[in-house]
Every structure is written in C-alpha cells, then in structure tokens.
Amino acid sequence: MKSLWSDDDSKTAVARYGDKGIGEDLALRVYTTRLLGGEPRLVLHGGGNTSVKTAVKDLLGEIVDVLCVKGSGWDMGGIEPAGLPAVRLAPLLRLRSLVSLTDEEMVNVQRSNLLDSTAPNPSVETLLHAFLPHKFIDHTHANAVLAISDQPDGDAICREVYGSRVAIVPYIMPGFALAKAAAEVHEAHPDVEGLVLQKHGIFSFGASAQEAYERMIALVTLAEVRLERGNNRKFKVAALPKSVATAAEIAPILRGLSALPVKPESGVYRRFVIAYRNGSDVLNYVNGAELSRYSQQGVVTPDHAIRTKPKPIVLPAPVAGGLDRFADAARVAFDTYKADYHAYFVRNNAISDVKRKELDGAPRVALVPGVGVFGFGASAKDARIAADLAETTIEVITNAERIGRFESIREFDVFDMEHWSLEQAKLGKSAEKPLQRQVVAVTGGGSGIGAATAAAFAAKGAEVAVIDRDPALAEEVARKIGGFAIVCDVTDRAQVASAFERVAETYGGVDVVVSNAGAAWQGRIGEVTEAILRESFELNFWAHQFVAQQAVRIMKVQGTGGCLLFNTSKQAVNPGPDFGPYGLPKAATLFLMRQYAIDYGKSGIRSNAVNADRIRSGLLNDEMIAARAKARGVSERTYMAGNLLEREVTAEDVAQCFVALALAEKTTGAVLTCDGGNVAAALR
Ligand code: ZN
C-alpha cells in the first residue's frame, strides 16, 4: 500500500482550514483522516477512527487540553473539523482509575465533556485514544491486517510479521475494558509504532500526523507482503450446473423470502431492498468447494455484525430454467437460517450478563454459487453497505485462507457486539417513511406527471426506477431523487422485459408500478388512418399491458402482493371531439386496470388508476393551452382552472393521487379522479 502523504497538500489543508480559524493540529488531522478514509482496503462505512490531542481556547479564553476524536455518523473519507469533536482530555484520563464503567456512563461522561454540546457522539473507541499518550492516533480495520490476525495462530503470525514494531492486544469488545487493556499493553511496550487488536484492527500513532499515517501504511504493507507469500487466491471450485439462472431471476425470490410479515393480511411486510455483486473475486469465493466452511465462521471484524449479521445465508446454485426447485430449496434455507439465528440468540442471551432484545432473523447477506452475493437493507443505501461489507469479508477471508484458515472471534463476542446498544445506535432509530423498503417503477418518469410521481414516491422513502425512452431526462430525474434511470421504449415488449430485469437486478424486485407513459393522438374517428389509431393503441394500451405483465410476474415471485397504478385520462370516461385515437386505448386501459384487479386480487396485487385532466405537460403544452383558451374566449388561467374548484391541477397533484393509492391498502379496481371537479368525467 502506498503512502499518499503530500507536503503540498498538507500545507494547503493547513492554510485552507487556518482561514476558517481551525488550528494546524486539527487541519492535519482532517487531512490524513481523509487519506485513510479514501482507501476502502483500510476503512469502510464508519469502520475506523482517528484522533489528535491538542489545545483550544474556551469561552473564557482559557487554554484547554482536548482530544479531537472522530464523531459518530461521520465518514472518514469526507470528514470536516466538525466531525472530530473536541472532548476535555483531563476528565477522560481520570476515568482510567475506575474498575469498571458502564456503556451509559461512558457515553454520558464523553458527551458531558464536549466543548460543543451540539457535537456528534465521540467514537465508542474514544477512551482508547485518550489513554494512549501519542499526539496523533490512527485506527483502521485494514483488510490485510485482519487476514493475518483472523487466524487460529494470529498472534504468532503477527509477531512474525511485525517483530517488536507492534504489540498485540487480545480480543476485547470496544469500550472501557478494551481501552484499559490497550493502554496496559502499550505501557509494557512503550516503543512500539502501533497495536494490533486481534481479530478487530490496527492502531498506529506518532508525534505528527504524517508519522502516524505513514506508520499505518507501512504496517499494513507488511501484512500485504506476508499474504503475497501465501497461496494464490483461487479457491478449489465446486461442481456447478452448466448453466445458472440470472440474478434478476432469483433476486425476487430472495426478496420475497426475506420480507418479514407485519400485517400480511393487509399486504404490510417489512421488505428489504437488495444490492447485487458479481465481480471475479466474489465469484471465486461463492463458487469455492468449501464455501459452507469458510463463509460460516463469523465476521472479519466485530463492527460488521450489526450490518451483516454474524453469518451470511448460503443458497444452492440455481439451475437455469429450474427456478421452482431453487425457490423451494431457498425457502428451506431461509427457514433454517431464521431458526438457527433464533437458537443463537437464545443460547447466547442465556449466558449474557445484560439481557438483550432479539433482533429479526432475516439474513443481510446471501451467497449464491454461480451467481454472486446479495446484500439486504432497509434502503438501497443500506443494501449497498451490506454488499460492500460482504465484499470486504470476501477479500479478507480469501486472503486469510491463502496463509492458513480463517477464524473469527468467539460466537458470544459476535453476539455481544451485534446486540450492543452503542452499535445498534449507529443504525439510527428514526421512524421509517411510509414507503421505505418499497421499490417503485415509473414509466415516462423523465418528465411531466411521471417525473413528479417519481419525486413524490422518493419523498415517501421508496426506491424509484425512472423508466423513460429519453436517456438524458431519465438520468436527470434519477439523479435529483437518488433513483435509478432505465432507458426503455415501453411499446417494445422485449425492452420492457429487460427494463424490469434491470429493476430486479438493481433493487431486488418491484412493489409498485406507475404505468404512466402516454401521448395524445387526434383525428375524427371515421376518417382517422388505421396507422394513427394503431400507433396510439401501441403506447396507450399495449405498453400498459406489457408493463403490468412484467410487474405482476415479479410480484408473484416475491409473494408479498403489490400495486399497479395506471395513468388513464378523462378521455377514458368522457370522450372529447376528435380525441378518439387517444380516448379509445385509454378506455381499454381503464378496463385493463379492472381486469388486473380481478385476476390478481387473490395474490394481494392491487390495481388502480388515476383519471387526470388538463395537466400542463408534454400532452398539453403552452401553445395548446393558448389556442384552447382563445377558442373559448377565456384567459389561459381561467381555462386551466375550468373545473368545480376553479383551481389549476398540476403534475404534483396527480403524483399525490398515485401515492395515496399506493398507500390505500384495501383499495383495488378504483379510479381516482384528479381534475379539480368535472362532473362530465365522473364515473358512475
Ligand atoms: Zn475498531
């Protein structure tokens, strides 16, 4: 591993933060923390922390010795001075004389000694940083160090690799006890450059930011060199079927099996969003003949446990064309996983001093030979984090097996860490949004009603696939709402099928589909060409059928219900002159909606429509509005507000109707009007 230290960059950081009144110590602390945080082989998603001991002036102008230590919720790669809150050092040091300190007491004393009461909670490893005497301290969960330390003879290997440069601290859960033990080990070996915390990570320290950072890089490099002397990275391959099913085919099966029933009779599940990976390292690992041994030993570093659970679920290789058999086998595997997880809880809670609350038994990582790895989370972001940690686990175990046998911490230690309140606090306790954990696909999502609908669903917490035939529009909306853009001409059945495959591969499946794409064709019905009428039917009827078919196929595989939403139009109910080519397929689509409601109600799939009128959009542009207002001899404003409420109806209003129908758990076969009141278009 190469040092990225640059004298120029460090000076720039000191000057830049200096302009904002930040001292040199903290500026350099930010600079090297970012260097560490930018390297995923060192730290990932909050796994690691840094500190500097410095002095600051308090309100009264008195100089106070403080420890600036990484705060909870900050990512090292993008940290700012505010992410390294200052804690008064003297009160922290006095704690060392105590025999024990509860977690609550520790958090309280750390918080109550913050100079800024609004700062984030200092790291759970704050006391370890405080008790060591060095000015700059860096801590990472470097992959290479874990690979040499996560071994039955990890101590011996570390001694061989590091000699007297590093002292070894046996595994202890982070907190007060570990901080004291690390300080004692250091005092017995005062000349070391760092400490290896067995099966957890590594600390380096120095008098300057550069020294601590470069020692970290040097120590990690020594571990890398040791691994290079081991076997090559290829596992002996298991016997696999000639042709395996795709991730898009099996993800909805996994998504359905992982969903936790809350009120299944009302279609309410705690679903998971899924992230999929299949790089060459991942496939080498999941295709290994000994996967069920090396993947089931436990976590590579304890703080992964809250996001990955102690173990991943291992599924059989899915034979192409044999999805029913795979689904049956996967169901058994999920049931076994949940039962084993429950037994693990009971077994360890019985011997735990602190009685813990049982967490859900759904896996967060699935390993599928021939296919890859799937991460599960409450959001796409959480799913990606689980998948990232799974990839790190794969990297560490692959390397550990090159030089020996991977071994994790004891089961009770994983249990303790997974259920530790300070770890669970990292996941956040805020209430979930009403459509969180749901995957929504919106066609015609790049503009008008579709774009407004995509944004409205995202605002309710859903993961949104923005489907549009225009790549730039789809990308722009997706970027704005944090969704995923898919380019697709919905009148092409094959393109629709592959669009839904991409939704399944990206998020694991789909729960709500807003079939919105449409366009208006005109012509007097007795004279209009067959070509125009057929073209309108392609988009205003057939595309809805293609989309609904694909959605229902995935929803049935998931087995957790679903919701189809169609954008019909006033024309479907109340035809206007010369709008036959538009109204006829829309009327057919209204009946299509009802047919889906009838045929799939018993599968928990609801089907509803929004019947909107006079919405400013591509279908009704400014020019058309001006012409129609003129024809009626009214102002454009009066024309647009020509309804019972005398208010213009917007794309956002229509979007809210789609959201309302998605949330109406017992409503199906319904048409919701969104037109400000138009009795002629009312359904009866
Ligand atoms: Zn750590």
Short mmCIF file of N, CA and C and ligand atoms in Angstrom, two decimals, residues 125 139 141 200, ligand 1:
data_model
loop_
_atom_site.label_atom_id
_atom_site.label_comp_id
_atom_site.label_asym_id
_atom_site.label_seq_id
_atom_site.Cartn_x
_atom_site.Cartn_y
_atom_site.Cartn_z
N GLU A 125 -14.62 4.25 20.61
CA GLU A 125 -13.22 3.94 20.93
C GLU A 125 -12.48 5.17 21.47
N HIS A 139 -6.66 4.66 13.55
CA HIS A 139 -7.18 3.30 13.75
C HIS A 139 -7.95 2.87 12.51
N HIS A 141 -9.53 -0.80 10.17
CA HIS A 141 -9.81 -2.24 10.14
C HIS A 141 -9.23 -2.78 8.83
N HIS A 200 -9.74 -7.61 15.09
CA HIS A 200 -10.51 -6.36 15.11
C HIS A 200 -9.89 -5.30 14.20
ZN ZN B 1 -12.31 -0.52 15.55
#
